[in-house]
Short mmCIF file of the C-alpha atoms (twelve columns), coordinates in Angstrom:
data_MODEL
# 
_entry.id   MODEL 
# 
loop_
_atom_site.group_PDB 
_atom_site.id 
_atom_site.type_symbol 
_atom_site.label_atom_id 
_atom_site.label_alt_id 
_atom_site.label_comp_id 
_atom_site.label_asym_id 
_atom_site.label_seq_id 
_atom_site.Cartn_x 
_atom_site.Cartn_y 
_atom_site.Cartn_z 
_atom_site.pdbx_PDB_model_num 
ATOM 1   C CA . MET A 1   -16.803 3.390   -6.733  1 
ATOM 2   C CA . GLU A 2   -14.784 2.498   -9.808  1 
ATOM 3   C CA . TYR A 3   -13.338 -1.094  -10.039 1 
ATOM 4   C CA . ARG A 4   -10.180 -2.192  -11.944 1 
ATOM 5   C CA . GLU A 5   -8.314  -5.433  -12.424 1 
ATOM 6   C CA . ILE A 6   -4.936  -5.978  -10.794 1 
ATOM 7   C CA . GLY A 7   -2.839  -6.909  -13.792 1 
ATOM 8   C CA . LYS A 8   -3.909  -10.295 -15.133 1 
ATOM 9   C CA . THR A 9   -4.996  -11.694 -11.753 1 
ATOM 10  C CA . GLY A 10  -8.729  -11.602 -12.300 1 
ATOM 11  C CA . MET A 11  -9.061  -9.690  -9.073  1 
ATOM 12  C CA . VAL A 12  -11.264 -6.676  -9.965  1 
ATOM 13  C CA . VAL A 13  -10.826 -4.265  -7.021  1 
ATOM 14  C CA . SER A 14  -12.071 -0.881  -5.853  1 
ATOM 15  C CA . ALA A 15  -9.967  2.104   -6.982  1 
ATOM 16  C CA . LEU A 16  -9.719  3.079   -3.327  1 
ATOM 17  C CA . SER A 17  -8.762  0.278   -0.990  1 
ATOM 18  C CA . PHE A 18  -8.275  -0.335  2.697   1 
ATOM 19  C CA . GLY A 19  -4.814  -0.430  4.201   1 
ATOM 20  C CA . ALA A 20  -4.976  -2.007  7.612   1 
ATOM 21  C CA . SER A 21  -1.688  -0.601  9.030   1 
ATOM 22  C CA . SER A 22  -3.660  1.773   11.260  1 
ATOM 23  C CA . LEU A 23  -5.290  -1.188  12.969  1 
ATOM 24  C CA . GLY A 24  -1.874  -2.003  14.427  1 
ATOM 25  C CA . GLY A 25  -1.639  1.356   16.112  1 
ATOM 26  C CA . VAL A 26  1.195   2.248   13.742  1 
ATOM 27  C CA . PHE A 27  0.435   5.931   13.750  1 
ATOM 28  C CA . HIS A 28  -1.304  6.348   17.116  1 
ATOM 29  C CA . ALA A 29  -3.257  4.420   19.694  1 
ATOM 30  C CA . ILE A 30  -6.506  2.931   18.583  1 
ATOM 31  C CA . LYS A 31  -9.710  1.692   20.047  1 
ATOM 32  C CA . GLU A 32  -10.161 -1.837  18.945  1 
ATOM 33  C CA . LYS A 33  -13.976 -1.770  18.649  1 
ATOM 34  C CA . GLU A 34  -13.759 1.391   16.527  1 
ATOM 35  C CA . ALA A 35  -11.079 -0.196  14.374  1 
ATOM 36  C CA . VAL A 36  -13.301 -3.212  13.703  1 
ATOM 37  C CA . GLU A 37  -16.093 -0.860  12.719  1 
ATOM 38  C CA . ALA A 38  -13.691 0.898   10.324  1 
ATOM 39  C CA . VAL A 39  -13.300 -2.380  8.409   1 
ATOM 40  C CA . PHE A 40  -17.075 -2.927  8.282   1 
ATOM 41  C CA . ALA A 41  -17.487 0.715   7.034   1 
ATOM 42  C CA . ALA A 42  -14.938 0.040   4.228   1 
ATOM 43  C CA . VAL A 43  -16.625 -3.036  3.010   1 
ATOM 44  C CA . GLU A 44  -20.130 -1.577  3.326   1 
ATOM 45  C CA . GLY A 45  -18.963 1.401   1.289   1 
ATOM 46  C CA . GLY A 46  -17.825 -0.704  -1.646  1 
ATOM 47  C CA . ILE A 47  -14.207 -1.265  -0.839  1 
ATOM 48  C CA . ASN A 48  -13.281 -4.911  -1.662  1 
ATOM 49  C CA . PHE A 49  -9.465  -4.960  -1.330  1 
ATOM 50  C CA . ILE A 50  -7.856  -5.056  2.062   1 
ATOM 51  C CA . ASP A 51  -4.035  -5.026  2.685   1 
ATOM 52  C CA . VAL A 52  -2.235  -5.842  5.873   1 
ATOM 53  C CA . SER A 53  1.042   -7.251  7.127   1 
ATOM 54  C CA . PRO A 54  2.364   -9.118  10.221  1 
ATOM 55  C CA . TYR A 55  4.752   -6.190  10.575  1 
ATOM 56  C CA . TYR A 56  1.982   -3.629  11.278  1 
ATOM 57  C CA . GLY A 57  1.795   -3.246  15.049  1 
ATOM 58  C CA . HIS A 58  3.946   -6.436  15.267  1 
ATOM 59  C CA . TYR A 59  1.032   -8.771  14.472  1 
ATOM 60  C CA . LYS A 60  -1.658  -6.566  16.058  1 
ATOM 61  C CA . ALA A 61  -3.042  -5.298  12.761  1 
ATOM 62  C CA . GLU A 62  -3.653  -8.857  11.471  1 
ATOM 63  C CA . THR A 63  -5.162  -9.842  14.817  1 
ATOM 64  C CA . VAL A 64  -7.623  -6.905  14.896  1 
ATOM 65  C CA . LEU A 65  -8.433  -7.301  11.196  1 
ATOM 66  C CA . GLY A 66  -9.124  -11.002 11.819  1 
ATOM 67  C CA . LYS A 67  -11.755 -10.062 14.416  1 
ATOM 68  C CA . ALA A 68  -13.544 -7.978  11.804  1 
ATOM 69  C CA . LEU A 69  -13.169 -10.515 9.003   1 
ATOM 70  C CA . LYS A 70  -14.828 -13.360 10.884  1 
ATOM 71  C CA . ASP A 71  -18.075 -11.403 10.573  1 
ATOM 72  C CA . ILE A 72  -17.737 -10.390 6.876   1 
ATOM 73  C CA . PRO A 73  -18.638 -12.875 4.104   1 
ATOM 74  C CA . ARG A 74  -15.483 -14.103 2.376   1 
ATOM 75  C CA . ASP A 75  -16.754 -13.226 -1.049  1 
ATOM 76  C CA . LYS A 76  -17.009 -9.537  -0.103  1 
ATOM 77  C CA . TYR A 77  -13.305 -8.799  -0.181  1 
ATOM 78  C CA . TYR A 78  -9.857  -9.786  -1.523  1 
ATOM 79  C CA . LEU A 79  -7.206  -10.037 1.180   1 
ATOM 80  C CA . SER A 80  -3.527  -9.172  0.787   1 
ATOM 81  C CA . THR A 81  -0.794  -9.694  3.355   1 
ATOM 82  C CA . LYS A 82  2.938   -10.046 3.395   1 
ATOM 83  C CA . VAL A 83  5.991   -11.874 4.489   1 
ATOM 84  C CA . GLY A 84  9.553   -10.703 5.368   1 
ATOM 85  C CA . ARG A 85  9.009   -7.994  7.958   1 
ATOM 86  C CA . TYR A 86  8.014   -8.806  11.532  1 
ATOM 87  C CA . GLY A 87  8.668   -7.611  15.108  1 
ATOM 88  C CA . LYS A 88  8.314   -8.427  18.762  1 
ATOM 89  C CA . ASP A 89  8.371   -6.426  22.019  1 
ATOM 90  C CA . GLY A 90  8.823   -3.230  20.011  1 
ATOM 91  C CA . VAL A 91  11.834  -4.496  18.061  1 
ATOM 92  C CA . ASN A 92  11.620  -4.809  14.247  1 
ATOM 93  C CA . THR A 93  12.842  -8.000  12.624  1 
ATOM 94  C CA . TRP A 94  13.371  -9.224  9.063   1 
ATOM 95  C CA . ASP A 95  13.508  -12.766 7.710   1 
ATOM 96  C CA . TYR A 96  13.171  -13.443 4.022   1 
ATOM 97  C CA . SER A 97  14.071  -17.156 4.203   1 
ATOM 98  C CA . ALA A 98  11.897  -19.623 2.427   1 
ATOM 99  C CA . ARG A 99  11.110  -21.445 5.661   1 
ATOM 100 C CA . ARG A 100 9.997   -18.301 7.505   1 
ATOM 101 C CA . ALA A 101 8.003   -17.086 4.522   1 
ATOM 102 C CA . THR A 102 6.068   -20.321 4.433   1 
ATOM 103 C CA . GLU A 103 5.464   -20.338 8.178   1 
ATOM 104 C CA . SER A 104 4.375   -16.732 8.044   1 
ATOM 105 C CA . VAL A 105 1.602   -17.414 5.537   1 
ATOM 106 C CA . TYR A 106 0.000   -20.069 7.766   1 
ATOM 107 C CA . GLU A 107 0.421   -17.859 10.869  1 
ATOM 108 C CA . SER A 108 -1.218  -14.955 9.043   1 
ATOM 109 C CA . MET A 109 -4.190  -17.021 7.992   1 
ATOM 110 C CA . GLU A 110 -4.756  -18.064 11.608  1 
ATOM 111 C CA . ARG A 111 -4.633  -14.503 12.941  1 
ATOM 112 C CA . LEU A 112 -6.883  -13.285 10.046  1 
ATOM 113 C CA . ASN A 113 -9.511  -16.102 10.499  1 
ATOM 114 C CA . ILE A 114 -9.233  -17.058 6.872   1 
ATOM 115 C CA . GLU A 115 -8.340  -20.298 5.035   1 
ATOM 116 C CA . HIS A 116 -6.939  -18.730 1.882   1 
ATOM 117 C CA . ILE A 117 -4.974  -15.623 0.929   1 
ATOM 118 C CA . ASP A 118 -5.731  -13.837 -2.320  1 
ATOM 119 C CA . LEU A 119 -2.448  -11.966 -2.632  1 
ATOM 120 C CA . ILE A 120 0.752   -12.702 -0.776  1 
ATOM 121 C CA . ASN A 121 3.621   -10.114 -0.986  1 
ATOM 122 C CA . VAL A 122 7.249   -9.994  -0.110  1 
ATOM 123 C CA . HIS A 123 7.299   -6.957  2.140   1 
ATOM 124 C CA . ASP A 124 9.635   -3.919  1.616   1 
ATOM 125 C CA . ILE A 125 12.330  -5.696  -0.386  1 
ATOM 126 C CA . GLU A 126 14.764  -2.842  0.087   1 
ATOM 127 C CA . PHE A 127 15.504  -4.423  3.525   1 
ATOM 128 C CA . ALA A 128 16.287  -7.754  1.893   1 
ATOM 129 C CA . ASP A 129 19.094  -9.210  -0.198  1 
ATOM 130 C CA . LEU A 130 17.308  -8.906  -3.568  1 
ATOM 131 C CA . HIS A 131 19.013  -12.109 -4.706  1 
ATOM 132 C CA . GLN A 132 17.459  -13.990 -1.748  1 
ATOM 133 C CA . VAL A 133 14.071  -12.482 -2.701  1 
ATOM 134 C CA . ALA A 134 14.380  -13.738 -6.272  1 
ATOM 135 C CA . GLU A 135 16.026  -17.128 -5.544  1 
ATOM 136 C CA . GLU A 136 14.386  -18.141 -2.209  1 
ATOM 137 C CA . THR A 137 11.457  -16.057 -0.955  1 
ATOM 138 C CA . LEU A 138 9.466   -15.803 -4.139  1 
ATOM 139 C CA . PRO A 139 9.940   -19.538 -5.057  1 
ATOM 140 C CA . ALA A 140 8.530   -20.438 -1.650  1 
ATOM 141 C CA . LEU A 141 5.490   -18.309 -2.271  1 
ATOM 142 C CA . VAL A 142 5.078   -19.710 -5.776  1 
ATOM 143 C CA . GLU A 143 4.995   -23.136 -4.227  1 
ATOM 144 C CA . LEU A 144 2.176   -22.093 -1.997  1 
ATOM 145 C CA . ARG A 145 0.396   -20.655 -5.030  1 
ATOM 146 C CA . ASP A 146 0.813   -23.954 -6.866  1 
ATOM 147 C CA . LYS A 147 -0.784  -25.684 -3.808  1 
ATOM 148 C CA . GLY A 148 -3.740  -23.286 -3.792  1 
ATOM 149 C CA . ILE A 149 -2.875  -21.866 -0.376  1 
ATOM 150 C CA . VAL A 150 -2.536  -18.382 -1.949  1 
ATOM 151 C CA . SER A 151 -3.896  -17.241 -5.299  1 
ATOM 152 C CA . HIS A 152 -1.388  -14.590 -6.369  1 
ATOM 153 C CA . VAL A 153 2.111   -13.407 -5.559  1 
ATOM 154 C CA . GLY A 154 3.518   -9.821  -5.433  1 
ATOM 155 C CA . ILE A 155 6.282   -7.694  -4.067  1 
ATOM 156 C CA . THR A 156 6.327   -4.233  -2.304  1 
ATOM 157 C CA . ASP A 157 8.820   -1.495  -1.809  1 
ATOM 158 C CA . LEU A 158 9.277   2.242   -1.671  1 
ATOM 159 C CA . GLN A 159 11.870  2.085   -4.445  1 
ATOM 160 C CA . PRO A 160 10.445  1.147   -7.895  1 
ATOM 161 C CA . GLU A 161 13.967  0.321   -9.091  1 
ATOM 162 C CA . ASN A 162 14.095  -2.624  -6.736  1 
ATOM 163 C CA . LEU A 163 10.707  -3.877  -7.843  1 
ATOM 164 C CA . GLN A 164 11.869  -3.807  -11.455 1 
ATOM 165 C CA . TRP A 165 15.126  -5.559  -10.671 1 
ATOM 166 C CA . VAL A 166 13.407  -8.459  -8.920  1 
ATOM 167 C CA . VAL A 167 10.919  -8.915  -11.804 1 
ATOM 168 C CA . GLU A 168 13.869  -9.010  -14.244 1 
ATOM 169 C CA . HIS A 169 15.489  -11.799 -12.208 1 
ATOM 170 C CA . VAL A 170 12.643  -14.245 -11.751 1 
ATOM 171 C CA . PRO A 171 10.758  -16.423 -14.287 1 
ATOM 172 C CA . ALA A 172 7.888   -14.653 -16.103 1 
ATOM 173 C CA . GLY A 173 4.640   -14.981 -14.177 1 
ATOM 174 C CA . THR A 174 6.325   -15.232 -10.802 1 
ATOM 175 C CA . VAL A 175 5.381   -11.660 -9.742  1 
ATOM 176 C CA . GLU A 176 1.809   -10.781 -10.611 1 
ATOM 177 C CA . SER A 177 1.652   -7.341  -8.822  1 
ATOM 178 C CA . ILE A 178 3.800   -4.687  -7.365  1 
ATOM 179 C CA . LEU A 179 2.938   -2.281  -4.583  1 
ATOM 180 C CA . CYS A 180 4.806   0.980   -4.425  1 
ATOM 181 C CA . PHE A 181 4.108   3.931   -2.152  1 
ATOM 182 C CA . CYS A 182 4.685   7.692   -2.182  1 
ATOM 183 C CA . HIS A 183 5.462   7.668   -5.920  1 
ATOM 184 C CA . TYR A 184 2.009   8.411   -7.328  1 
ATOM 185 C CA . CYS A 185 0.774   11.393  -5.379  1 
ATOM 186 C CA . LEU A 186 0.459   15.096  -5.907  1 
ATOM 187 C CA . ASN A 187 4.172   15.781  -5.179  1 
ATOM 188 C CA . ASP A 188 5.636   12.725  -6.828  1 
ATOM 189 C CA . ASP A 189 4.423   10.879  -9.950  1 
ATOM 190 C CA . LEU A 190 7.609   8.837   -10.527 1 
ATOM 191 C CA . MET A 191 5.561   5.693   -11.023 1 
ATOM 192 C CA . THR A 192 4.378   6.987   -14.382 1 
ATOM 193 C CA . GLU A 193 7.905   6.187   -15.687 1 
ATOM 194 C CA . TYR A 194 7.361   2.516   -14.891 1 
ATOM 195 C CA . PHE A 195 3.797   1.989   -16.066 1 
ATOM 196 C CA . ASP A 196 4.687   0.685   -19.552 1 
ATOM 197 C CA . TRP A 197 7.361   -1.637  -18.215 1 
ATOM 198 C CA . PHE A 198 5.141   -3.409  -15.744 1 
ATOM 199 C CA . GLU A 199 2.090   -3.410  -17.977 1 
ATOM 200 C CA . GLU A 200 4.050   -5.067  -20.806 1 
ATOM 201 C CA . ARG A 201 4.704   -7.950  -18.410 1 
ATOM 202 C CA . GLY A 202 1.093   -8.182  -17.231 1 
ATOM 203 C CA . ILE A 203 1.962   -7.021  -13.781 1 
ATOM 204 C CA . GLY A 204 -0.659  -4.994  -11.867 1 
ATOM 205 C CA . ILE A 205 0.262   -1.794  -10.080 1 
ATOM 206 C CA . ILE A 206 -0.930  -1.012  -6.551  1 
ATOM 207 C CA . ASN A 207 -0.325  2.502   -5.135  1 
ATOM 208 C CA . ALA A 208 -0.167  3.411   -1.465  1 
ATOM 209 C CA . SER A 209 0.137   6.484   0.736   1 
ATOM 210 C CA . PRO A 210 -1.699  9.104   -1.333  1 
ATOM 211 C CA . LEU A 211 -0.787  11.649  1.363   1 
ATOM 212 C CA . SER A 212 2.849   10.886  0.923   1 
ATOM 213 C CA . MET A 213 3.132   9.670   4.552   1 
ATOM 214 C CA . GLY A 214 1.555   12.868  5.812   1 
ATOM 215 C CA . LEU A 215 3.374   15.419  3.640   1 
ATOM 216 C CA . LEU A 216 0.104   16.257  1.898   1 
ATOM 217 C CA . SER A 217 -1.950  17.050  4.980   1 
ATOM 218 C CA . SER A 218 -3.428  20.107  6.648   1 
ATOM 219 C CA . ARG A 219 -1.822  19.198  10.001  1 
ATOM 220 C CA . GLY A 220 1.581   18.686  8.545   1 
ATOM 221 C CA . MET A 221 3.881   15.768  8.400   1 
ATOM 222 C CA . PRO A 222 4.910   13.587  11.400  1 
ATOM 223 C CA . ASP A 223 8.234   14.318  13.120  1 
ATOM 224 C CA . TRP A 224 9.747   11.047  11.774  1 
ATOM 225 C CA . HIS A 225 9.186   11.937  8.145   1 
ATOM 226 C CA . PRO A 226 12.432  11.723  6.152   1 
ATOM 227 C CA . ALA A 227 11.675  14.476  3.573   1 
ATOM 228 C CA . ASP A 228 14.020  17.389  3.100   1 
ATOM 229 C CA . ARG A 229 13.003  20.772  4.488   1 
ATOM 230 C CA . ARG A 230 12.473  22.325  1.114   1 
ATOM 231 C CA . LEU A 231 9.977   19.628  0.081   1 
ATOM 232 C CA . VAL A 232 8.202   19.883  3.441   1 
ATOM 233 C CA . GLU A 233 7.878   23.661  3.055   1 
ATOM 234 C CA . ALA A 234 6.561   23.329  -0.557  1 
ATOM 235 C CA . CYS A 235 3.913   20.845  0.492   1 
ATOM 236 C CA . ALA A 236 2.923   23.057  3.410   1 
ATOM 237 C CA . ARG A 237 2.434   25.984  0.947   1 
ATOM 238 C CA . ALA A 238 0.267   23.706  -1.235  1 
ATOM 239 C CA . ALA A 239 -1.793  22.671  1.740   1 
ATOM 240 C CA . ALA A 240 -2.352  26.280  2.722   1 
ATOM 241 C CA . HIS A 241 -3.450  27.108  -0.805  1 
ATOM 242 C CA . CYS A 242 -6.006  24.333  -0.807  1 
ATOM 243 C CA . ALA A 243 -7.293  25.423  2.585   1 
ATOM 244 C CA . ALA A 244 -7.788  28.952  1.296   1 
ATOM 245 C CA . LYS A 245 -9.858  27.520  -1.507  1 
ATOM 246 C CA . GLY A 246 -11.984 25.468  0.860   1 
ATOM 247 C CA . TYR A 247 -10.678 22.241  -0.669  1 
ATOM 248 C CA . PRO A 248 -8.623  20.174  1.856   1 
ATOM 249 C CA . ILE A 249 -5.435  18.952  0.369   1 
ATOM 250 C CA . GLU A 250 -6.147  15.448  1.748   1 
ATOM 251 C CA . LYS A 251 -9.269  15.337  -0.368  1 
ATOM 252 C CA . LEU A 252 -7.437  16.464  -3.473  1 
ATOM 253 C CA . ALA A 253 -4.546  14.015  -2.833  1 
ATOM 254 C CA . VAL A 254 -6.796  11.008  -2.568  1 
ATOM 255 C CA . GLN A 255 -8.703  12.018  -5.654  1 
ATOM 256 C CA . TYR A 256 -5.579  12.475  -7.626  1 
ATOM 257 C CA . SER A 257 -4.096  9.168   -6.634  1 
ATOM 258 C CA . ILE A 258 -7.096  7.120   -7.567  1 
ATOM 259 C CA . SER A 259 -7.864  8.984   -10.772 1 
ATOM 260 C CA . ASN A 260 -5.307  7.242   -13.019 1 
ATOM 261 C CA . PRO A 261 -6.850  4.063   -14.553 1 
ATOM 262 C CA . ARG A 262 -3.368  2.527   -15.019 1 
ATOM 263 C CA . ILE A 263 -3.194  2.022   -11.239 1 
ATOM 264 C CA . ALA A 264 -5.449  -0.772  -10.105 1 
ATOM 265 C CA . THR A 265 -6.019  0.610   -6.567  1 
ATOM 266 C CA . THR A 266 -4.659  3.072   -4.051  1 
ATOM 267 C CA . LEU A 267 -4.468  2.156   -0.382  1 
ATOM 268 C CA . PHE A 268 -5.370  4.499   2.437   1 
ATOM 269 C CA . SER A 269 -5.405  3.640   6.124   1 
ATOM 270 C CA . SER A 270 -7.655  4.638   9.015   1 
ATOM 271 C CA . ALA A 271 -8.921  3.024   12.140  1 
ATOM 272 C CA . ASN A 272 -11.787 5.511   12.368  1 
ATOM 273 C CA . PRO A 273 -15.046 4.500   10.620  1 
ATOM 274 C CA . ASP A 274 -16.040 8.112   10.032  1 
ATOM 275 C CA . ASN A 275 -12.751 8.823   8.183   1 
ATOM 276 C CA . VAL A 276 -13.298 5.695   6.113   1 
ATOM 277 C CA . ARG A 277 -16.736 6.871   5.058   1 
ATOM 278 C CA . LYS A 278 -15.405 10.315  4.343   1 
ATOM 279 C CA . ASN A 279 -12.704 8.919   2.079   1 
ATOM 280 C CA . ILE A 280 -15.201 6.776   0.244   1 
ATOM 281 C CA . ALA A 281 -17.319 9.869   -0.420  1 
ATOM 282 C CA . VAL A 282 -14.247 11.752  -1.625  1 
ATOM 283 C CA . ALA A 283 -13.384 8.881   -4.004  1 
ATOM 284 C CA . GLU A 284 -16.743 9.117   -5.642  1 
ATOM 285 C CA . GLU A 285 -16.223 12.779  -6.624  1 
ATOM 286 C CA . ALA A 286 -14.054 13.901  -9.632  1 
ATOM 287 C CA . PRO A 287 -10.997 15.900  -8.631  1 
ATOM 288 C CA . ASP A 288 -10.601 19.647  -9.311  1 
ATOM 289 C CA . GLU A 289 -8.116  19.425  -12.225 1 
ATOM 290 C CA . GLY A 290 -7.459  23.163  -12.022 1 
ATOM 291 C CA . LEU A 291 -6.503  22.923  -8.391  1 
ATOM 292 C CA . ILE A 292 -4.247  19.949  -9.086  1 
ATOM 293 C CA . LYS A 293 -2.392  22.082  -11.594 1 
ATOM 294 C CA . GLU A 294 -2.054  24.906  -9.138  1 
ATOM 295 C CA . VAL A 295 -0.766  22.658  -6.373  1 
ATOM 296 C CA . ARG A 296 1.820   21.097  -8.628  1 
ATOM 297 C CA . GLU A 297 2.986   24.567  -9.643  1 
ATOM 298 C CA . ILE A 298 3.318   25.492  -5.994  1 
ATOM 299 C CA . ILE A 299 5.389   22.445  -5.265  1 
ATOM 300 C CA . GLY A 300 7.419   23.369  -8.350  1 
ATOM 301 C CA . ASP A 301 11.032  22.291  -8.312  1 
ATOM 302 C CA . GLN A 302 10.343  19.862  -5.430  1 
ATOM 303 C CA . LEU A 303 8.191   17.616  -7.592  1 
ATOM 304 C CA . ARG A 304 9.660   14.124  -7.635  1 
ATOM 305 C CA . VAL A 305 12.279  15.058  -5.026  1 
ATOM 306 C CA . ARG A 306 13.086  11.856  -3.219  1 
ATOM 307 C CA . TRP A 307 14.224  11.378  0.331   1 
ATOM 308 C CA . LYS A 308 16.600  8.773   1.723   1 
ATOM 309 C CA . ASN A 309 15.690  5.268   0.651   1 
ATOM 310 C CA . SER A 310 13.048  6.507   -1.797  1 
# 
């Protein structure tokens, strides 16, 4: 496993990292014991960065992850969680106020069975008033950083433009990392346009969803996916091409997303320990560069095509 530093944080993390959204049953029902074993498999396989949020499964993911973390030495992983998005009784809620952000951090630590958070993020800022994020949410998290409750502060979003706007409107050093998803994968490498800008400010780049929320998969995307039909069909053709070559598109997609050294780490999520081990093995192999070129040619004019809110 290759390891890279997130910006200037000093956190040197595995190129492939564990996203704990699946532990909340976000994509389908889970078996809790198996989900805990998935976390163990990740850490045992060399993954040392784990990302979660109170929003995933409406607190369930943090709770399940906490059951795993109590049996893992604290020096074996860096832990990232978030504030701003929540939910209860199946209803999504948002609250980016300073008071709620501060409360949320302490609540997350309790659920996670930890006494310190390595990286705290403002979650999916597209749902917030960006001015509030810059003027209220982030200052509250910086105060917690100054107190040593958290070590580092970041922001996450689907839209890189929002991430850039917030960084431009806060004091230098406020934001230490950004997490963007679906914009460094086989069908969309938009994040390359932003590498220089964030690097010049010492901000680390975290990537997520190498399968583009299921677009790049053999079984096809989920029904709720917002992508346009033409992009869906192009990705399906690419998946079929990879299958014909005996090289699953999921494997190629993960390898592609982790191969760029300018991205500190790429998150994948699974509550299945066998899938976790499989992805770790995939990450340790070099990608087929020729097949990457062929896939991108098949996707063709649908490369970088964005869907609503992306």
